[in-house]
Coordinates of C-alpha atoms in Angstrom, one line a residue:
M1 CA 149.7 261.3 71.1
S2 CA 149.7 257.9 69.3
E3 CA 147.3 257.4 66.7
N4 CA 144.5 254.8 66.9
P5 CA 145.5 251.4 64.9
D6 CA 141.9 250.8 64.6
K7 CA 140.6 254.2 63.2
P8 CA 137.4 253.4 61.3
N9 CA 137.2 254.1 57.4
T10 CA 135.9 257.6 56.8
N11 CA 135.4 257.3 53.1
E12 CA 131.8 256.2 54.0
A13 CA 131.7 256.1 57.5
G14 CA 134.3 256.4 60.4
E15 CA 132.5 258.6 63.1
S16 CA 129.9 257.4 65.6
K17 CA 127.7 259.1 68.2
S18 CA 129.9 259.5 71.6
S19 CA 126.4 258.6 73.3
D20 CA 126.8 255.1 72.7
S21 CA 129.9 254.9 74.4
E22 CA 129.5 257.0 77.5
Q23 CA 128.7 254.2 79.7
G24 CA 132.0 252.2 78.5
L25 CA 133.8 255.6 79.1
E26 CA 132.6 255.8 82.7
D27 CA 133.5 251.8 83.1
A28 CA 137.3 253.2 82.5
V29 CA 169.4 265.1 94.9
E30 CA 171.9 264.4 96.5
G31 CA 174.3 266.0 93.9
S32 CA 176.7 268.4 95.0
D33 CA 174.7 268.2 98.4
E34 CA 173.0 265.3 99.6
A35 CA 170.4 266.9 101.6
L36 CA 168.0 267.6 98.6
Q37 CA 167.9 263.6 98.0
K38 CA 167.4 262.8 101.7
N39 CA 164.9 265.3 102.1
I40 CA 162.6 264.3 98.9
K41 CA 163.2 261.0 99.9
S42 CA 161.8 261.2 103.4
G43 CA 158.9 263.1 102.8
S44 CA 157.7 262.7 106.4
P45 CA 155.9 265.6 107.8
S46 CA 156.2 267.1 111.3
T47 CA 154.1 265.9 113.8
Q48 CA 152.7 269.4 114.3
R49 CA 151.6 269.4 110.6
M50 CA 150.2 265.9 110.8
Q51 CA 147.9 266.9 114.0
R52 CA 146.8 270.3 112.2
P53 CA 143.0 270.5 112.4
H54 CA 141.1 270.6 109.4
S55 CA 140.4 273.8 107.5
S56 CA 136.6 273.7 108.2
P57 CA 134.3 271.5 110.4
P58 CA 133.1 268.6 109.5
R59 CA 129.4 268.4 108.2
F60 CA 126.9 266.2 107.3
V61 CA 125.8 265.8 103.8
T62 CA 123.0 263.8 102.0
V63 CA 122.8 261.1 99.8
E64 CA 121.9 263.4 96.8
E65 CA 125.1 265.5 97.4
L66 CA 127.1 262.3 97.8
L67 CA 126.0 261.2 94.6
D68 CA 126.2 264.5 92.7
T69 CA 129.7 264.8 94.2
A70 CA 130.5 261.0 93.0
K71 CA 129.3 261.9 89.5
G72 CA 131.3 265.1 89.1
V73 CA 134.7 263.4 90.2
A74 CA 134.0 260.5 87.9
N75 CA 133.2 263.2 85.0
M76 CA 136.4 265.1 85.9
A77 CA 138.3 261.6 86.0
L78 CA 137.1 260.8 82.6
A79 CA 137.9 264.0 80.9
H80 CA 141.4 264.0 82.6
E81 CA 142.1 260.8 81.4
I82 CA 141.2 261.3 77.8
V83 CA 143.4 264.4 77.6
V84 CA 146.6 263.3 79.6
N85 CA 146.7 259.7 78.4
G86 CA 147.1 259.8 74.7
D87 CA 146.9 256.0 74.5
F88 CA 143.5 256.0 76.1
R89 CA 141.1 253.3 74.6
I90 CA 137.8 251.7 75.3
K91 CA 138.0 247.9 75.5
P92 CA 135.3 245.6 75.1
V93 CA 133.7 244.3 78.3
E94 CA 135.1 240.8 79.2
L95 CA 133.5 239.1 82.2
P96 CA 135.4 236.5 84.0
E97 CA 134.5 233.3 83.2
D98 CA 133.6 232.2 86.7
S99 CA 131.6 235.3 87.8
L100 CA 127.7 235.1 88.5
E101 CA 127.1 237.8 86.0
K102 CA 128.9 235.9 83.0
R103 CA 126.9 232.7 84.2
V104 CA 123.6 235.1 84.1
K105 CA 124.4 236.7 80.7
D106 CA 125.1 233.3 78.9
I107 CA 121.9 231.6 80.1
V108 CA 119.6 234.5 79.2
H109 CA 121.5 234.7 75.7
K110 CA 121.2 231.0 75.0
A111 CA 117.4 231.1 76.2
F112 CA 117.1 233.8 73.4
W113 CA 119.0 232.3 70.8
D114 CA 117.4 228.9 71.3
C115 CA 113.8 230.7 70.9
L116 CA 115.0 232.0 67.7
S117 CA 116.2 228.8 66.5
V118 CA 112.8 227.0 67.4
Q119 CA 110.9 230.1 65.7
L120 CA 112.7 229.4 62.6
S121 CA 112.5 225.8 62.8
E122 CA 108.5 225.9 62.8
D123 CA 106.4 225.1 59.6
P124 CA 105.8 227.4 58.3
P125 CA 108.8 229.6 60.4
T126 CA 108.1 232.5 62.5
Y127 CA 110.0 235.3 62.0
D128 CA 109.1 237.7 65.0
H129 CA 112.4 237.4 67.0
A130 CA 114.1 237.6 63.9
I131 CA 112.5 240.8 62.5
K132 CA 113.3 242.4 66.1
L133 CA 117.2 241.4 65.4
V134 CA 117.0 243.0 62.1
G135 CA 115.7 246.1 63.3
E136 CA 118.3 246.5 66.2
I137 CA 120.9 245.7 63.4
K138 CA 119.3 248.8 61.3
E139 CA 119.8 251.2 63.9
T140 CA 123.1 250.3 65.1
L141 CA 124.1 250.4 61.3
L142 CA 122.5 253.9 60.9
S143 CA 124.4 255.0 64.0
F144 CA 127.8 254.4 62.2
L145 CA 127.0 256.9 59.3
L146 CA 127.7 260.6 58.9
P147 CA 125.0 263.2 58.1
G148 CA 126.4 263.2 54.7
H149 CA 126.2 259.5 54.0
S150 CA 122.6 259.9 52.3
R151 CA 123.3 257.1 49.7
L152 CA 124.3 254.7 52.5
R153 CA 121.5 255.8 54.6
N154 CA 118.8 255.3 51.9
Q155 CA 120.1 251.9 51.0
I156 CA 119.9 250.7 54.7
M157 CA 116.3 252.6 55.1
E158 CA 115.1 250.9 52.0
V159 CA 116.5 247.3 52.2
L160 CA 116.0 247.0 56.0
D161 CA 112.3 248.1 55.8
L162 CA 110.5 246.6 58.9
D163 CA 107.0 247.0 57.5
L164 CA 107.9 245.5 54.1
I165 CA 109.7 242.8 55.9
K166 CA 106.9 241.6 58.1
Q167 CA 104.6 241.8 55.1
E168 CA 107.1 239.3 53.1
A169 CA 107.3 237.1 56.5
E170 CA 103.4 236.9 56.4
N171 CA 103.2 236.1 52.8
G172 CA 105.9 233.6 53.0
A173 CA 108.3 235.6 50.7
L174 CA 110.7 236.4 53.2
D175 CA 114.4 235.7 52.3
I176 CA 116.1 235.9 55.2
S177 CA 119.5 234.9 54.0
K178 CA 119.3 237.8 51.4
L179 CA 118.8 240.2 54.4
A180 CA 121.8 238.8 55.9
E181 CA 124.0 239.0 52.9
F182 CA 123.0 242.7 52.6
I183 CA 123.6 243.2 56.5
I184 CA 127.2 241.8 55.9
G185 CA 127.9 243.9 53.0
M186 CA 127.1 247.0 54.7
M187 CA 129.0 246.2 57.7
G188 CA 132.0 245.7 55.4
T189 CA 131.5 249.3 54.0
V190 CA 131.0 251.0 57.7
C191 CA 133.7 249.1 59.5
A192 CA 137.4 250.0 60.4
P193 CA 140.0 248.1 58.5
A194 CA 140.9 246.2 61.4
R195 CA 137.6 244.6 61.4
D196 CA 137.6 243.4 57.7
E197 CA 138.8 240.0 58.5
E198 CA 135.9 239.2 60.9
V199 CA 133.1 240.7 58.6
K200 CA 134.6 238.2 56.0
K201 CA 134.4 235.4 58.3
L202 CA 130.7 235.9 58.3
K203 CA 130.3 235.1 55.0
D204 CA 131.4 231.6 55.6
I205 CA 128.6 231.0 58.2
K206 CA 125.6 229.3 56.4
E207 CA 122.9 229.1 59.3
I208 CA 120.9 231.7 60.0
V209 CA 121.1 231.8 64.1
P210 CA 125.0 230.8 64.6
L211 CA 125.3 233.9 61.6
F212 CA 123.1 236.5 63.7
R213 CA 125.0 236.0 66.7
A214 CA 128.3 236.3 65.0
I215 CA 126.7 239.4 63.1
F216 CA 126.0 240.9 66.9
S217 CA 129.3 240.0 68.1
V218 CA 131.0 241.9 65.3
L219 CA 128.9 244.7 65.7
D220 CA 129.7 245.5 69.5
L221 CA 133.7 245.2 68.1
M222 CA 132.7 248.0 65.6
K223 CA 130.8 250.2 68.4
V224 CA 133.7 249.9 70.4
D225 CA 135.9 251.1 67.4
M226 CA 133.8 254.2 66.7
A227 CA 134.0 255.2 70.4
N228 CA 137.5 255.1 70.4
F229 CA 137.4 257.0 67.1
A230 CA 134.7 259.6 68.5
V231 CA 137.3 259.8 71.2
T232 CA 140.2 260.4 69.4
S233 CA 137.9 263.0 67.4
I234 CA 137.1 265.2 70.4
R235 CA 140.4 265.2 72.3
P236 CA 141.6 268.4 70.3
H237 CA 138.9 270.2 71.3
L238 CA 138.5 268.7 74.6
M239 CA 142.0 270.1 75.6
Q240 CA 140.9 273.6 74.7
Q241 CA 138.2 273.4 77.4
S242 CA 139.4 270.5 79.8
V243 CA 141.8 273.1 82.0
E244 CA 138.7 275.2 82.7
Y245 CA 136.2 272.2 83.0
E246 CA 138.7 270.4 85.6
R247 CA 138.8 273.5 87.4
K248 CA 135.5 273.8 87.6
K249 CA 134.6 270.6 88.8
F250 CA 137.0 270.8 91.2
Q251 CA 135.5 274.0 92.6
Q252 CA 132.2 272.4 93.0
L253 CA 133.4 269.5 94.8
L254 CA 135.6 272.0 96.9
E255 CA 132.1 274.0 97.8
K256 CA 130.7 270.6 99.0
Q257 CA 133.8 269.5 100.9
P258 CA 135.8 272.3 102.0
N259 CA 138.6 270.5 103.6
S260 CA 139.5 269.0 100.0
L261 CA 142.4 270.9 99.8
D262 CA 144.0 270.1 103.4
F263 CA 146.9 267.6 101.9
V264 CA 147.4 269.9 99.4
T265 CA 147.9 272.5 101.8
Q266 CA 150.6 270.3 103.8
W267 CA 152.4 269.1 100.7
L268 CA 153.2 272.6 99.7
E269 CA 153.9 273.9 103.1
E270 CA 156.5 271.3 103.5
A271 CA 157.9 271.7 100.2
A272 CA 158.3 275.6 101.3
D273 CA 159.5 274.7 104.4
D274 CA 162.2 272.7 103.3
L275 CA 163.4 275.2 100.5
M276 CA 163.5 277.6 103.3
N277 CA 166.1 275.9 104.9
Q278 CA 169.5 277.3 103.4
K279 CA 171.0 274.2 102.8
Y280 CA 168.2 272.6 100.7
K281 CA 168.1 276.0 98.6
N282 CA 171.9 275.7 98.4
A283 CA 171.2 271.9 96.6
L284 CA 169.0 273.3 94.0
P285 CA 170.4 274.1 90.8
A286 CA 170.5 277.8 89.7
E287 CA 167.4 277.1 87.2
G288 CA 165.4 275.9 90.1
G289 CA 164.9 279.4 91.2
A290 CA 165.3 279.3 94.7
A291 CA 164.5 282.4 97.1
D292 CA 164.2 285.6 95.2
S293 CA 166.6 287.6 97.3
G294 CA 167.8 287.5 101.1
D295 CA 165.0 289.9 102.1
S296 CA 162.4 287.5 101.0
P297 CA 161.3 284.9 103.6
M298 CA 159.8 282.5 101.3
P299 CA 161.1 280.9 97.8
N300 CA 159.0 282.1 94.9
P301 CA 156.0 279.9 94.3
V302 CA 157.5 278.3 91.0
A303 CA 160.5 277.1 92.9
V304 CA 158.1 275.7 95.7
Q305 CA 155.8 274.0 93.3
N306 CA 158.4 272.5 91.2
Y307 CA 160.2 271.1 94.3
A308 CA 157.0 269.9 95.8
Y309 CA 156.4 267.8 92.0
L310 CA 159.4 266.4 92.6
K311 CA 158.6 265.2 96.3
L312 CA 156.1 263.0 94.8
L313 CA 158.5 260.8 92.9
K314 CA 159.4 259.9 96.3
W315 CA 156.2 259.5 97.8
D316 CA 155.0 256.9 100.4
H317 CA 151.9 255.8 98.9
L318 CA 151.3 253.2 101.5
Q319 CA 151.6 255.5 104.5
R320 CA 150.6 259.0 103.2
P321 CA 147.6 260.4 101.4
F322 CA 148.6 261.7 98.1
P323 CA 147.6 265.5 97.5
E324 CA 143.9 265.8 96.2
T325 CA 144.7 267.7 93.3
V326 CA 147.1 265.4 91.8
L327 CA 144.9 262.3 93.0
M328 CA 143.8 261.4 89.5
D329 CA 147.5 261.0 88.5
Q330 CA 148.5 259.0 91.4
A331 CA 149.1 256.0 89.4
R332 CA 150.8 257.5 86.8
F333 CA 153.4 259.2 89.4
Q334 CA 153.8 255.4 90.9
E335 CA 154.8 254.3 87.5
L336 CA 157.1 257.2 87.2
Q337 CA 158.4 256.5 90.4
L338 CA 159.1 252.7 89.7
Q339 CA 160.6 253.9 86.2
L340 CA 163.1 256.0 88.0
E341 CA 164.1 253.3 90.6
Q342 CA 164.6 250.8 88.1
L343 CA 166.6 253.6 86.0
T344 CA 168.7 254.6 89.0
I345 CA 169.9 251.0 89.5
L346 CA 170.4 250.5 85.9
G347 CA 172.5 253.5 85.7
A348 CA 174.4 252.6 88.8
V349 CA 175.3 249.0 87.6
L350 CA 176.7 250.7 84.3
L351 CA 178.8 253.2 86.0
V352 CA 180.2 250.6 88.3
T353 CA 180.9 248.0 85.0
F354 CA 182.4 250.9 83.0
S355 CA 184.5 252.5 85.7
M356 CA 186.0 248.8 86.6
A357 CA 186.5 247.9 82.9
A358 CA 189.0 249.2 80.5
P359 CA 188.6 252.3 79.0
G360 CA 187.8 251.2 75.6
I361 CA 184.9 249.1 76.4
S362 CA 182.4 251.8 77.6
S363 CA 183.3 253.7 74.3
Q364 CA 182.1 250.8 72.2
A365 CA 178.4 251.6 71.5
D366 CA 177.0 248.2 70.6
F367 CA 178.4 246.7 73.8
A368 CA 177.1 249.0 76.1
E369 CA 173.9 249.0 74.4
K370 CA 173.7 245.0 75.0
L371 CA 174.9 245.3 78.5
K372 CA 172.0 248.0 79.0
T373 CA 169.4 245.8 77.5
I374 CA 170.5 242.7 79.6
V375 CA 170.2 244.5 82.8
K376 CA 166.9 246.0 81.8
I377 CA 165.7 242.5 81.0
L378 CA 166.7 241.2 84.3
L379 CA 164.8 244.4 86.1
T380 CA 161.8 243.6 84.6
D381 CA 160.0 242.3 86.7
A382 CA 161.1 245.0 89.8
H383 CA 157.3 246.0 90.2
L384 CA 156.3 242.6 91.1
P385 CA 156.1 241.7 95.0
S386 CA 157.7 238.4 94.4
F387 CA 160.8 240.6 93.1
H388 CA 164.1 240.5 95.0
L389 CA 166.6 243.1 94.1
K390 CA 169.6 241.3 95.9
D391 CA 168.7 238.1 94.1
A392 CA 168.4 239.9 90.6
L393 CA 171.6 241.7 90.9
T394 CA 173.4 238.7 91.7
T395 CA 172.5 237.6 88.5
I396 CA 173.2 240.7 86.7
G397 CA 176.6 240.5 88.3
E398 CA 177.2 237.0 86.9
K399 CA 176.2 237.9 83.5
V400 CA 177.9 241.4 83.4
C401 CA 181.1 239.8 84.3
L402 CA 180.6 237.1 81.6
E403 CA 179.8 239.9 78.8
V404 CA 182.9 241.8 80.1
S405 CA 185.1 239.1 79.8
G406 CA 184.0 238.2 76.3
C407 CA 184.1 241.7 75.2
L408 CA 187.9 242.0 76.6
A409 CA 188.8 238.9 74.8
L410 CA 187.4 240.2 71.5
C411 CA 189.2 243.5 71.7
G412 CA 192.5 241.7 72.7
L413 CA 192.8 243.1 76.2
T414 CA 193.5 241.9 79.3
P415 CA 190.9 239.7 80.6
F416 CA 189.4 240.1 84.0
T417 CA 191.0 238.5 86.8
T418 CA 189.5 236.4 89.5
E419 CA 189.9 239.1 92.1
K420 CA 188.5 241.9 89.8
E421 CA 185.2 239.7 88.8
T422 CA 184.8 239.6 92.4
V423 CA 185.1 242.7 93.1
L424 CA 182.7 243.9 90.5
K425 CA 180.3 241.3 91.6
G426 CA 180.3 243.0 95.1
Q427 CA 180.0 246.6 93.9
I428 CA 176.7 245.7 91.7
Q429 CA 175.3 243.5 94.7
A430 CA 176.1 246.7 96.7
V431 CA 173.5 248.9 94.7
A432 CA 170.7 246.9 96.3
S433 CA 171.2 249.3 99.4
P434 CA 169.6 252.9 99.1
D435 CA 172.5 253.9 101.1
D436 CA 175.1 252.8 98.5
P437 CA 177.1 255.8 97.6
I438 CA 177.1 254.8 93.8
R439 CA 173.1 254.6 93.6
R440 CA 172.9 257.8 95.8
I441 CA 175.0 259.8 93.1
I442 CA 172.8 258.6 90.5
D443 CA 169.4 259.1 92.3
S444 CA 170.6 262.5 93.4
R445 CA 171.8 263.7 89.5
I446 CA 168.5 262.0 88.1
L447 CA 166.4 264.5 90.5
I448 CA 168.7 267.5 89.6
F449 CA 168.0 266.7 85.8
L450 CA 164.2 266.4 86.2
E451 CA 164.2 269.5 88.5
S452 CA 166.4 271.5 85.6
Y453 CA 164.0 270.1 82.9
L454 CA 160.9 271.2 84.8
A455 CA 162.2 274.8 85.5
S456 CA 163.6 275.3 81.7
G457 CA 160.0 275.6 80.5
H458 CA 160.4 276.5 76.6
Q459 CA 163.8 277.3 77.0
K460 CA 166.3 275.6 74.3
P461 CA 168.3 273.8 74.5
L462 CA 167.3 271.4 77.1
P463 CA 169.5 271.1 80.3
T464 CA 172.3 269.0 79.8
V465 CA 172.2 265.3 81.3
P466 CA 174.6 265.3 84.5
G467 CA 178.0 263.1 84.0
G468 CA 177.4 259.6 84.8
L469 CA 174.1 259.4 83.3
G470 CA 174.9 259.1 79.5
P471 CA 174.4 255.6 79.3
V472 CA 170.6 255.9 80.2
Q473 CA 170.2 259.3 78.5
K474 CA 167.7 258.1 76.4
E475 CA 165.4 256.6 79.3
L476 CA 165.8 259.4 81.4
E477 CA 164.7 262.1 78.8
E478 CA 161.6 259.8 78.0
V479 CA 160.7 260.1 81.6
A480 CA 161.5 263.5 81.8
V481 CA 159.2 264.3 79.1
K482 CA 156.3 262.6 80.9
F483 CA 156.9 264.1 84.0
V484 CA 157.1 267.5 83.0
R485 CA 153.7 267.0 80.5
L486 CA 152.0 265.9 83.7
V487 CA 153.3 268.4 85.9
N488 CA 152.5 271.3 83.5
Y489 CA 149.1 270.3 82.9
N490 CA 148.3 270.1 86.7
K491 CA 149.9 273.3 87.0
M492 CA 147.6 274.9 84.5
V493 CA 144.3 273.6 86.1
F494 CA 145.4 274.1 89.8
S495 CA 147.7 276.9 89.9
P496 CA 145.4 279.4 91.3
Y497 CA 144.8 277.3 94.4
Y498 CA 148.3 276.5 94.6
D499 CA 149.2 280.4 94.6
A500 CA 146.4 281.2 97.3
I501 CA 148.0 278.7 99.6
L502 CA 151.4 280.0 99.2
N503 CA 150.5 283.5 99.6
R504 CA 148.7 282.3 102.9
A505 CA 151.7 280.6 103.8
Q506 CA 153.9 283.7 103.2
A507 CA 151.5 286.0 105.1
G508 CA 151.5 284.0 107.7
E509 CA 148.4 281.6 109.1
G510 CA 146.0 283.9 108.8
Q511 CA 142.3 282.9 108.2
R512 CA 142.7 279.3 106.8
E513 CA 139.4 279.7 105.1
E514 CA 140.5 282.2 102.6
T515 CA 141.9 279.4 100.8
Q516 CA 138.6 277.9 99.8
N517 CA 137.1 281.5 99.0
P518 CA 135.8 281.0 95.3
S519 CA 136.9 284.6 94.8
M520 CA 140.3 283.8 95.3
L521 CA 140.3 281.3 93.0
Q522 CA 139.7 283.0 89.6
A523 CA 141.3 281.2 86.4
P524 CA 144.7 282.6 85.7
S525 CA 144.9 285.1 82.7
C526 CA 147.0 284.3 79.8
Q527 CA 149.8 286.7 81.0
H528 CA 149.7 284.8 84.5
R529 CA 150.3 281.6 82.9
A530 CA 152.8 282.9 80.6
R531 CA 154.7 284.4 83.7
R532 CA 154.6 281.1 85.4
G533 CA 156.4 279.5 82.5
V534 CA 153.3 276.8 82.1
R535 CA 153.2 275.3 78.7
T536 CA 149.6 276.0 77.4
H537 CA 149.6 273.5 74.7
E538 CA 148.7 269.9 74.5
P539 CA 150.7 268.1 77.3

């Protein structure tokens, strides 16, 4: 997991009470056989399965139950996000400029600071508002300290003694500038290194009201830094308990909403049905664990689950509901799906180009990397609705031909003829079609590699990248690592539910309610997890 660049200075203070940030947290293949690729892509359930009745009849729920359920889901999603997303960060709240909330906030803040300015302008000055602000600053600074920071705590308590400050104000002996100087110095001691510059700028502000406004602005940023440091600190501890926590929260949701496994059941049953068909079993690599033997009517659960996760990479998110147990990661699966689509196009373009060019071209690492970078840049906006793949491939074809011709000339090789350039451009443009043979081959081999990677578990060495994917091996392995981590964590949390569903499917339709029986859904033992080849370390 990536380190927090804003991690506070822990020499004097660097940790914060996580309670201040809870609200902010919550506001947070074709391959050898085309059949595998075709089946995963389609993802279309049968009419019979789409019309399958719910496992339990609907029932009325109270508002309190809905609120409790919503809170449980929010907490579960938050814990999941912290554990799965190593880059999880709390960000300061920034209201839209034209929003009503921002206008109201600006009006209220202006009225407050105007009132403070009026009080300090009186003769003699009135310090009621200023003393309240000093009290808030005092509590904030104290919240940044660790229990062992007794010296800093004593300094803050002594200098920012509100009773003493009130007496000084009543006797006209209060030096507000001296208090501000102490506050700035203490902020510089306890802040994260990334805030040193902001704290330093406070010393240049001479007017009291603008100075206090700036102090509170920097303190707000320091609270966010401390909250992020707290998240980083608790992540290893949270990881140890998150699997049981998420499973417990989901079980509570399941008890309130018994039909919360309907889409999961449909998802797994489809994967099992696909694998039971012999041509799909033959399409899987040997490591995928097809059916155990000829006398077993069902593929083994590991193979079914792995295949089901592959189907998520070809999911029609607009037309089909996502399985409930992976719903919190739907955005991540969509991102992986987009990355793989771009990787497929990139791999197809490079394969076509190197096949057409002279053999010496593809062996030049610098040129191959340069060409890959150019194509990746031209595909950067593929996630935008305004992106048109055909237009982008036309531009890519022009640029690729130009680069190849230049490289051939530098190498003293025969340059591309006009006819060859036309053929290459045409083949690159053809990649826009999902039915293009080159694109289908690349797509198929990517899925086979991901399935092999997923099935390999802890085994070393990792699967070899299939032929034709060499130029995109680095990018493909990066995606594979993300995919496998996501899948293995999901398996650790929800494998008891998946096993119960697949066992019921293997035994026949039977009593559908057994899937929701809490007694069947006990946490898997360590031996169970080891047997399934599921990683138990941090995803």
